[in-house]
mmCIF file of C-alpha atoms in Angstrom:
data_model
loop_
_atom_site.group_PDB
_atom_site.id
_atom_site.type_symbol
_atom_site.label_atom_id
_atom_site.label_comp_id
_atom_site.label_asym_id
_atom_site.label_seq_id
_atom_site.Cartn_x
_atom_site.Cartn_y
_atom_site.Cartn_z
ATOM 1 C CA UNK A 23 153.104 39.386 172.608
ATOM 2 C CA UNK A 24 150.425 36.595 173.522
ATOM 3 C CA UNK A 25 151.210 34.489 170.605
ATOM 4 C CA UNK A 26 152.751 30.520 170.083
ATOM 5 C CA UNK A 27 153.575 29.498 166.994
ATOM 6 C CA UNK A 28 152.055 25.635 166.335
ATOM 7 C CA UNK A 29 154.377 23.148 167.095
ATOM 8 C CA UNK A 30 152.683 20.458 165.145
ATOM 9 C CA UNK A 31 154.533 19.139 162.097
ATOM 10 C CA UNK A 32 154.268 20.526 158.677
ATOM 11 C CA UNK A 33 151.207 19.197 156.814
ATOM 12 C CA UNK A 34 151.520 17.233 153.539
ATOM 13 C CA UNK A 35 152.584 20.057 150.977
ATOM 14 C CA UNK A 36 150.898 20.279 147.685
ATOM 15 C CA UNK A 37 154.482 19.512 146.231
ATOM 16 C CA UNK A 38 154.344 16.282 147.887
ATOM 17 C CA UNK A 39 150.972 15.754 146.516
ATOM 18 C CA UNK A 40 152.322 15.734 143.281
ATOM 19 C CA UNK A 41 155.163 13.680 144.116
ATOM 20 C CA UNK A 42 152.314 10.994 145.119
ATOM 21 C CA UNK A 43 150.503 11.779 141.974
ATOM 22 C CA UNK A 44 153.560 10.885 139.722
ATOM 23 C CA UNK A 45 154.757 14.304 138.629
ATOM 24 C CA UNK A 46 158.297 14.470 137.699
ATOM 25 C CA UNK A 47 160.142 17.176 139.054
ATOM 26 C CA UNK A 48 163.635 16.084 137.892
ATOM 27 C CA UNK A 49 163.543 18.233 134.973
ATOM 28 C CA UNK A 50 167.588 17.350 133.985
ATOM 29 C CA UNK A 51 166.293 13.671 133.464
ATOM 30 C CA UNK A 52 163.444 14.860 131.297
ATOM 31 C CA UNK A 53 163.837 17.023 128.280
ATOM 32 C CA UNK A 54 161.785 20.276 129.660
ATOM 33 C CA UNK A 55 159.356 21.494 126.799
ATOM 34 C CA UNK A 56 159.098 24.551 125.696
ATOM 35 C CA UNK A 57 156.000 26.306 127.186
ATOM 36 C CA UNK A 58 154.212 29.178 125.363
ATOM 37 C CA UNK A 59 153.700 32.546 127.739
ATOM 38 C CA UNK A 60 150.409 32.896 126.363
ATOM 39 C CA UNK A 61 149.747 29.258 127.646
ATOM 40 C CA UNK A 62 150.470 29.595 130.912
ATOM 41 C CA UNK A 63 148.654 32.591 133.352
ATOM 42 C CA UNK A 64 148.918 33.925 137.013
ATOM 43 C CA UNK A 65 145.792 34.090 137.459
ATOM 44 C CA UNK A 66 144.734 30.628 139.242
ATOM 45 C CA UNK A 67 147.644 31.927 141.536
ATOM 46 C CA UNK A 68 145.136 34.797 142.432
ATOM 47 C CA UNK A 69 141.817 32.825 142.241
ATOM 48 C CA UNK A 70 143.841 30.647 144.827
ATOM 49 C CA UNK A 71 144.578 33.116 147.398
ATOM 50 C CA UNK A 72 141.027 34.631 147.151
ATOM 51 C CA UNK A 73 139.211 31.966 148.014
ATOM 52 C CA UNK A 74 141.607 30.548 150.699
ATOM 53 C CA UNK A 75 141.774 33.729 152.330
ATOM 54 C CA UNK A 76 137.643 34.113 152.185
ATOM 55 C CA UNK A 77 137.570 30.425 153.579
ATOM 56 C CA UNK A 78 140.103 31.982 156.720
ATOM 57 C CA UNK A 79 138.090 35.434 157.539
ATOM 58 C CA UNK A 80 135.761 38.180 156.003
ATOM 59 C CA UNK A 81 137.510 39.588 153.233
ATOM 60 C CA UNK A 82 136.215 42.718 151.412
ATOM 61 C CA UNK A 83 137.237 44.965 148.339
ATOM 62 C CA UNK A 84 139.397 47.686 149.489
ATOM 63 C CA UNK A 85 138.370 51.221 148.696
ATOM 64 C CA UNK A 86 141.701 51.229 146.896
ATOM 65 C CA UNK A 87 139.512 49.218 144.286
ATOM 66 C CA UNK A 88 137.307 51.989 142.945
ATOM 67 C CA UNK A 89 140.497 53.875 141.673
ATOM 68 C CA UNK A 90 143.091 50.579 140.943
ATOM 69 C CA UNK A 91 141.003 47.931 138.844
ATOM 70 C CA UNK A 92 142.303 47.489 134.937
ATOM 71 C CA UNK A 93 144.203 49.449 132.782
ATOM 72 C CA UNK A 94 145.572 48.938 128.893
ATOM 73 C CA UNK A 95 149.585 49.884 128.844
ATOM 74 C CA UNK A 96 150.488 52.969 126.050
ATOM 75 C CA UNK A 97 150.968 50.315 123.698
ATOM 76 C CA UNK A 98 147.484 49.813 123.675
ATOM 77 C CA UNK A 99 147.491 45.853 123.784
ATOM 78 C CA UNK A 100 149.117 44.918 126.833
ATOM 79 C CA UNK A 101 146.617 45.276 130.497
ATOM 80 C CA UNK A 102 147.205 45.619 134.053
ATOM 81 C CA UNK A 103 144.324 43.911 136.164
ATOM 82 C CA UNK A 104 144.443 45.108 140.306
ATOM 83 C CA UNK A 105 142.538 44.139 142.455
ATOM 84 C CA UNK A 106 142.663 45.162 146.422
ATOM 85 C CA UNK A 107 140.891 44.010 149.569
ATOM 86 C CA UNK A 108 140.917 44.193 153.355
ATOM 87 C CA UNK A 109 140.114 41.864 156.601
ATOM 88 C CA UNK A 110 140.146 41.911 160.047
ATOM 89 C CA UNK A 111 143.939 41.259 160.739
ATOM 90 C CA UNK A 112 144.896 42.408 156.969
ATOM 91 C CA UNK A 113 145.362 46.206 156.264
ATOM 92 C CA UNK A 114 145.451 45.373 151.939
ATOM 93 C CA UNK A 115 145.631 41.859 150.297
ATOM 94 C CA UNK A 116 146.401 43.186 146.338
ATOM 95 C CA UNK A 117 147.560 41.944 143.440
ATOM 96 C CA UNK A 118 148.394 43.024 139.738
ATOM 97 C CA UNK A 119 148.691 41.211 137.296
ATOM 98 C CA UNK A 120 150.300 42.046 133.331
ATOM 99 C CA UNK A 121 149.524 39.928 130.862
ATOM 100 C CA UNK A 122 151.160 40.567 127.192
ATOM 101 C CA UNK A 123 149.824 38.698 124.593
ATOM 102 C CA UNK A 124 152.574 35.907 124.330
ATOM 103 C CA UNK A 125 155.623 37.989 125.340
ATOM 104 C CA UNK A 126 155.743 38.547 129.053
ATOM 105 C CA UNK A 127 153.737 37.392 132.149
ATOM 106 C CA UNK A 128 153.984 39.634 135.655
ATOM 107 C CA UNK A 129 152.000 38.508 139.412
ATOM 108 C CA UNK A 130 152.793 40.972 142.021
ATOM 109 C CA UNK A 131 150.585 39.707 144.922
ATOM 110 C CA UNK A 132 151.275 40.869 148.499
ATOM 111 C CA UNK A 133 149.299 40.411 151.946
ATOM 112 C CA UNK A 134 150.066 43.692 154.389
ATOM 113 C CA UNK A 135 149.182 43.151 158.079
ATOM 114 C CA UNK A 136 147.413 45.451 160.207
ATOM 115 C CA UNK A 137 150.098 47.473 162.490
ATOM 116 C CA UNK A 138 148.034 45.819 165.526
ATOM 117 C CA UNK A 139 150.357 42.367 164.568
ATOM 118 C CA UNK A 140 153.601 41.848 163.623
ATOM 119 C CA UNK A 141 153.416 39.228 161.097
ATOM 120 C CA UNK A 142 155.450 38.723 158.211
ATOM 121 C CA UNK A 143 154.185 40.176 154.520
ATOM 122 C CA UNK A 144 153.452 37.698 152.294
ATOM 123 C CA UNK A 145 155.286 38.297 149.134
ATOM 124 C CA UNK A 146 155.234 37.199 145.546
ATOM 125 C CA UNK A 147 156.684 38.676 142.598
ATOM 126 C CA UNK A 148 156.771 36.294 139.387
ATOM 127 C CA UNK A 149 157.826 37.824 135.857
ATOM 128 C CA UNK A 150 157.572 35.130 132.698
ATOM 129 C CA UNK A 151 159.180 36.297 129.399
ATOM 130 C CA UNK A 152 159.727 34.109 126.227
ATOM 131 C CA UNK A 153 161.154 31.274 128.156
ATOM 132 C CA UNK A 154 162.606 32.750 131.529
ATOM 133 C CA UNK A 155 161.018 33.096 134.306
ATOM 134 C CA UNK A 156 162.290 35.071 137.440
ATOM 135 C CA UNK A 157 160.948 34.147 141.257
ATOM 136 C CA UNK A 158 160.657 36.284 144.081
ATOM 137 C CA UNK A 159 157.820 34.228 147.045
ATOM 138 C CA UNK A 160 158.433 34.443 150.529
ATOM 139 C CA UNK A 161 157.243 35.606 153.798
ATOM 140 C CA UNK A 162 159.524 39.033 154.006
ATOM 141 C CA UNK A 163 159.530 39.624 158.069
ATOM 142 C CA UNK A 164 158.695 42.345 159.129
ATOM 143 C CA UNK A 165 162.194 42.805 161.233
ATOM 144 C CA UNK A 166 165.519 41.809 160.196
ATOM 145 C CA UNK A 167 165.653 38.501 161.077
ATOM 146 C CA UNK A 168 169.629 38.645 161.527
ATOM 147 C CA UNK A 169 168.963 41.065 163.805
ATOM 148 C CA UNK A 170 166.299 39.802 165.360
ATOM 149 C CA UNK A 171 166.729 36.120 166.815
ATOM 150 C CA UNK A 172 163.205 36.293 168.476
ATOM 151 C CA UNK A 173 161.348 37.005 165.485
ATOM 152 C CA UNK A 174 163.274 34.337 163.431
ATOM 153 C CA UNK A 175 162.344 31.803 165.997
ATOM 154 C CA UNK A 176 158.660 33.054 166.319
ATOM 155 C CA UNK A 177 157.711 32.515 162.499
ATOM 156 C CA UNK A 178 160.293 31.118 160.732
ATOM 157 C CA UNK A 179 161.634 27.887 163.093
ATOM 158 C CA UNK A 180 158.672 25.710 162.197
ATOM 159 C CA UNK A 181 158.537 26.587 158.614
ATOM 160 C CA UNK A 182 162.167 25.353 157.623
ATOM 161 C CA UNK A 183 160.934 22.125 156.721
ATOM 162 C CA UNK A 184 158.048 23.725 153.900
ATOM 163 C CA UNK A 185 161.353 25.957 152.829
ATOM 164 C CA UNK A 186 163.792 23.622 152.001
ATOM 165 C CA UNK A 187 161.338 21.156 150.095
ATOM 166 C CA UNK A 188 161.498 23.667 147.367
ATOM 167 C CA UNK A 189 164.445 25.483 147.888
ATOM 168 C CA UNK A 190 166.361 22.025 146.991
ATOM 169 C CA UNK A 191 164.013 21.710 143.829
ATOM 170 C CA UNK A 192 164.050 26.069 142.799
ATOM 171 C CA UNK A 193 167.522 26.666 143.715
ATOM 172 C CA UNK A 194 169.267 29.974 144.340
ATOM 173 C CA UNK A 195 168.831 32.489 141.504
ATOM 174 C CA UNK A 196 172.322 34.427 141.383
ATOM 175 C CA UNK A 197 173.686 37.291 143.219
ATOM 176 C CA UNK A 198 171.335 39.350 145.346
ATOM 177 C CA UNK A 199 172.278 42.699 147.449
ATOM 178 C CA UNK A 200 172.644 42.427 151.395
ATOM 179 C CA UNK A 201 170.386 45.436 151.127
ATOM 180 C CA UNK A 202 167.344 43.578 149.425
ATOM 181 C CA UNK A 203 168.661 40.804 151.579
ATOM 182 C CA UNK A 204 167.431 42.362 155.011
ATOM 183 C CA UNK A 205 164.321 42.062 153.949
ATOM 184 C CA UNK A 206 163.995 38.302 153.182
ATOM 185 C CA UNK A 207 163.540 35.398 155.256
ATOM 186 C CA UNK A 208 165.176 31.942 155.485
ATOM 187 C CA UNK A 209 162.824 30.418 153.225
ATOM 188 C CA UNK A 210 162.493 32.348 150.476
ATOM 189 C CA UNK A 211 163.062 31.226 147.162
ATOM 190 C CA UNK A 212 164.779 33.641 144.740
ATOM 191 C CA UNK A 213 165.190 31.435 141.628
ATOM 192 C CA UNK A 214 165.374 31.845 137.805
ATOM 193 C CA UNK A 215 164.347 28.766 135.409
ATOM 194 C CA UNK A 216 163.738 27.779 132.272
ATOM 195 C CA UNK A 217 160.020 27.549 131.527
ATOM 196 C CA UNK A 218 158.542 24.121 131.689
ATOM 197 C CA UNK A 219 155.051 22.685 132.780
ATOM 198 C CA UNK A 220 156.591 20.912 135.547
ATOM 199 C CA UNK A 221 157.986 23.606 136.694
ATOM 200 C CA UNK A 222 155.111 25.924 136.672
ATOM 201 C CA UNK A 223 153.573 23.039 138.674
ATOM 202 C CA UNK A 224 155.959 23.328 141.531
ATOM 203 C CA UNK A 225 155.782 27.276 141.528
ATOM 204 C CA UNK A 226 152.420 26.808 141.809
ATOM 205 C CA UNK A 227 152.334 24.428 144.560
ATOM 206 C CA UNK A 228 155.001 26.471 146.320
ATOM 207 C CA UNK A 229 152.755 29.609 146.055
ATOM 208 C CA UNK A 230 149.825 27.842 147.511
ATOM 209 C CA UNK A 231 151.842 26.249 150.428
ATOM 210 C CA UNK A 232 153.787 29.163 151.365
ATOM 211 C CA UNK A 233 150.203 31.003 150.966
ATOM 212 C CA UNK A 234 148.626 28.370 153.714
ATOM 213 C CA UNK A 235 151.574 28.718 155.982
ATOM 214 C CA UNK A 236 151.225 32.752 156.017
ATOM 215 C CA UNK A 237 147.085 32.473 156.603
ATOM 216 C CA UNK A 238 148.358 29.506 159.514
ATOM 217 C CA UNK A 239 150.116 32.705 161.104
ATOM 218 C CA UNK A 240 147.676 35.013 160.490
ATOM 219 C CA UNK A 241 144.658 32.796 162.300
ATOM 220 C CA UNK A 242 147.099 32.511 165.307
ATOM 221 C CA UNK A 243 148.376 35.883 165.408
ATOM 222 C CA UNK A 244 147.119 37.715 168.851
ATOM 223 C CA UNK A 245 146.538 41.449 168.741
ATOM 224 C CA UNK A 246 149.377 43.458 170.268
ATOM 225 C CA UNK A 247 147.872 45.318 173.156
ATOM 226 C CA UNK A 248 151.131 47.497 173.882
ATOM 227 C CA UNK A 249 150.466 51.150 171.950
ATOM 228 C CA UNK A 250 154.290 51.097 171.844
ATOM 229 C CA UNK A 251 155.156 47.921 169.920
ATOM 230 C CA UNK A 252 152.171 48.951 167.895
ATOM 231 C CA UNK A 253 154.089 52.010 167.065
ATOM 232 C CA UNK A 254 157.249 49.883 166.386
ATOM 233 C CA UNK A 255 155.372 47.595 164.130
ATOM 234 C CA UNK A 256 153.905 50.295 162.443
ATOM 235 C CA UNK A 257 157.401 51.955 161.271
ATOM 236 C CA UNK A 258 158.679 48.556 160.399
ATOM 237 C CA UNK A 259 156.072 48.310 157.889
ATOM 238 C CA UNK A 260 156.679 51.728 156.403
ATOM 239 C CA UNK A 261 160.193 51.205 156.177
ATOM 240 C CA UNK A 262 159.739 48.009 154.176
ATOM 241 C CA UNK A 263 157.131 49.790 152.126
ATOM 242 C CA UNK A 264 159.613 52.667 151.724
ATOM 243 C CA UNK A 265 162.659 50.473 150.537
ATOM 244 C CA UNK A 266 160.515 49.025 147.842
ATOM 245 C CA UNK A 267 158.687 51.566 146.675
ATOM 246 C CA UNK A 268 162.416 53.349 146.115
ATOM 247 C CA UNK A 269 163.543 50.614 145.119
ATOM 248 C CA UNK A 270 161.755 47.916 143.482
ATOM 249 C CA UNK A 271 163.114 46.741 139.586
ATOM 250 C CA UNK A 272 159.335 46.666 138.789
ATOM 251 C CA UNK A 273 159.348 50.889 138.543
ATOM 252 C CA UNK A 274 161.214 50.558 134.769
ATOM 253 C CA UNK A 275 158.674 47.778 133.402
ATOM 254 C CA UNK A 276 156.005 50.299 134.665
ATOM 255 C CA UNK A 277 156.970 53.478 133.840
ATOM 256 C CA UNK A 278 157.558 51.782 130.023
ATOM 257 C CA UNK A 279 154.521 50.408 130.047
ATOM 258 C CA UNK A 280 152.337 53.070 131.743
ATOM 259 C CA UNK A 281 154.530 56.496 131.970
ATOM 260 C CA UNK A 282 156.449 57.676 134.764
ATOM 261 C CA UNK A 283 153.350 59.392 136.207
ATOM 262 C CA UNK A 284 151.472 56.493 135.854
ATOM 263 C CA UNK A 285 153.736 54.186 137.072
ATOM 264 C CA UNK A 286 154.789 56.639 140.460
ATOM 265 C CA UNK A 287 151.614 56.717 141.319
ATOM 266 C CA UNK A 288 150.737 52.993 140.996
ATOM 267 C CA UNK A 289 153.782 51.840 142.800
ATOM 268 C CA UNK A 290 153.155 54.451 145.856
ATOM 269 C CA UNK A 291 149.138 54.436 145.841
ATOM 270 C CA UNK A 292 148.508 50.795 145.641
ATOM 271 C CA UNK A 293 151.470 48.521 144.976
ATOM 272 C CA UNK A 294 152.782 50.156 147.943
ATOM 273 C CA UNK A 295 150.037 51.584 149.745
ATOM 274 C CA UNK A 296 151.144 53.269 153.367
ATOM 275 C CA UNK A 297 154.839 54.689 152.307
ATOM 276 C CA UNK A 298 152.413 57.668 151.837
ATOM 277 C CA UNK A 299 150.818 57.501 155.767
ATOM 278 C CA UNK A 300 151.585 54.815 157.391
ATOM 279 C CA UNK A 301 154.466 57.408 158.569
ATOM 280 C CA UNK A 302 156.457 60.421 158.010
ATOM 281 C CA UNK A 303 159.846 59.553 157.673
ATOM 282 C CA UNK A 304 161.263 59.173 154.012
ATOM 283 C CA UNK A 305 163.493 56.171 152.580
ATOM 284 C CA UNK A 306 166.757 58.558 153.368
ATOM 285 C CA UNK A 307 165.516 58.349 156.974
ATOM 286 C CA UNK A 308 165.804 55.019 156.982
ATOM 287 C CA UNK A 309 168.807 54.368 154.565
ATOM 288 C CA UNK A 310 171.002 57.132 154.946
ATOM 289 C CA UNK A 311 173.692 55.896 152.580
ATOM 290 C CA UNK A 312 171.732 56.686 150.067
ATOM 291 C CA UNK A 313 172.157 60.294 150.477
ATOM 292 C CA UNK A 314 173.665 62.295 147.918
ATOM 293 C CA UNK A 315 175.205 66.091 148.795
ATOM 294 C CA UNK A 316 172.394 67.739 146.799
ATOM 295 C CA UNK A 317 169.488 65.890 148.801
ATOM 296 C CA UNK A 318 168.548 63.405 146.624
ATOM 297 C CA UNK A 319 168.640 59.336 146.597
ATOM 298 C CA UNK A 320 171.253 57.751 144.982
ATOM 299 C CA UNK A 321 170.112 55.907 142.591
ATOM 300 C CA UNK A 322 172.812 52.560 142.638
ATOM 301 C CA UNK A 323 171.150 49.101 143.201
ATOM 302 C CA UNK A 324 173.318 48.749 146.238
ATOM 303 C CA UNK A 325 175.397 50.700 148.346
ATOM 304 C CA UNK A 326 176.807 48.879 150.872
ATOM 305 C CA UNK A 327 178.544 46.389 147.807
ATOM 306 C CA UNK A 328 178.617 42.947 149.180
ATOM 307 C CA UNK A 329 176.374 40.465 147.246
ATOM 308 C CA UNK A 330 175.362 36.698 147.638
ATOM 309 C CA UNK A 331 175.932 34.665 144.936
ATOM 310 C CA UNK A 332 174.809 31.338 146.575
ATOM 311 C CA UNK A 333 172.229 31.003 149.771
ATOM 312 C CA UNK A 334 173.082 32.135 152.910
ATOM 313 C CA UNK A 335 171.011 30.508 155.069
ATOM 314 C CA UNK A 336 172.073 26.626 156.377
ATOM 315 C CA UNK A 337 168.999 23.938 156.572
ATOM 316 C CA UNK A 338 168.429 25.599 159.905
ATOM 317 C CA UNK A 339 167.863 28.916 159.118
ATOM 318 C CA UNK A 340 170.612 30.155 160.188
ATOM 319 C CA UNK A 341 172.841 32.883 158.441
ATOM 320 C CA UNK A 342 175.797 31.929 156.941
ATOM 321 C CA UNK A 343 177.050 35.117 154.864
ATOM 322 C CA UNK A 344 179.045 36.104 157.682
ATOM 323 C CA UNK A 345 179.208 39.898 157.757
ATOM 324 C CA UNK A 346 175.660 41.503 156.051
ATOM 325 C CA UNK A 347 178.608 44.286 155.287
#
């Protein structure tokens, strides 16, 4: 597909950077603080990616924008900020972001590639309540990378290194479903923790490393000139889009917050903008198990039933769950 991934080594991370600036990230030798929600907000995560992606190409708003921007939650106090833009090699770069009062936190930030390159989508879903936190950041490929050796070796070899630096530090965060497991890479960090400010320190840096490494990709990525593996790349992204937007835990917090209405059209409009175009197959095209005898989609967090309670990746990236099934 015209592309080489760098071969140079990985760059000083910002989490080393604050190993060299003294920060302790031990937090079982130090007693961890507690750290007020309302002290702590997502949104230097967003400022962050905004202006590194502006410093990487021309980004611009996203006509999604007139329609997604702010709104205030039924409860009247709680707000959802979106914002959506485009670029040459990105079809939507959005975010929202809930902030209530002191009580709960939410960043949903993804990067969406045109269908013209196959790049992974940048993912990160944080949620902060009282004192948990819950961690979803990665670089979801765009094709199973069990499944698909090639494409593990084309984005993924290189980045190991970046991975396990904080995949050591944010360790595994509990059982996870080989479904939502298909769709995750050998470097992403799933991880639950205690809140702390040396911890949100390390999320942070992780977000803004693993956000580097992704625009890295994206300034090397080649346009495919083959209208087939266009077309290929095109139904891998709506059947990502499709297994979230069927599927994603976010759907209860919204439709509580905003109505079912509200929330469906959120989640399928913007959050997940494509499942509606991008192509005409629905999510029981693409997960057939799903199917239930009077048409609809079951509605059970997994179907297949195996789950990973520890990683199952080795240091190499390799997959060591054995069967997916």
């Amino acid at each position: 597909m015209g592309f080489t991934l760098c071969r140079s080594p990985v760059k000083e991370s910002s989490l080393q950077r604050f190993l060299n600036f003294g920060w302790n990230i031990k937090p079982q030798l130090k007693r961890r603080p507690y750290v007020e929600v309302s002290a702590f907000s997502y949104q230097k995560f967003v400022g962050f990616a905004l202006e590194e992606t502006k410093r990487r190409t021309h980004l611009v708003p996203s006509p999604l924008q007139e329609k997604f921007n702010s709104m205030k939650a039924m409860d009247g106090k709680t707000e959802l900020q979106m914002l959506a833009f485009q670029a040459p090699k990105i079809r939507l770069l959005r975010s929202l972001s809930i902030e209530e009062s002191e009580t709960m936190q939410v960043l949903d930030l993804a990067v969406l590639p045109e269908p013209e390159f196959d790049l992974p989508i940048f993912c990160a879903n944080f949620f902060t309540a009282a004192n948990m936190n819950i961690v979803v950041l990665d670089l979801n490929p765009l094709y199973d990378v069990m499944s698909h050796s090639d494409y593990k070796q084309k984005y993924y070899k290189n980045l190991m290194p970046l991975g396990l630096q904080y995949t050591n530090i944010l360790p595994w965060g509990g059982k996870i479903t080989s479904e939502s497991l298909r769709f995750f890479s050998p470097i992403v960090i799933w991880t639950k923790f205690t809140s702390s400010q040396d911890k949100h320190n390390i999320l942070y840096s992780a977000f803004m490393d693993y956000y580097k490494a992704w625009l890295e990709l994206m300034d090397q990525a080649s346009e495919e000139m083959d209208a087939s593996q266009v077309v290929c790349n095109r139904e891998a992204q709506h059947k990502y889009l499709s297994w979230r937007a069927e599927k994603d835990p976010g759907h209860q917090l919204l439709k509580k917050l905003i109505g079912e209405s509200h929330a469906k059209d959120l989640i399928r409009s913007f959050l997940f903008n494509g499942v509606d175009t991008l192509g005409s197959k629905t999510f029981l095209d693409y997960f057939p198990e799903y199917w239930c005898e009077n048409g609809s989609v079951n509605q059970k967090r997994s179907m297949i039933g195996k789950s990973f309670e520890t990683r199952p990746w080795d240091t190499g990236g390799e997959f060591i769950g054995n069967d997916i099934r």
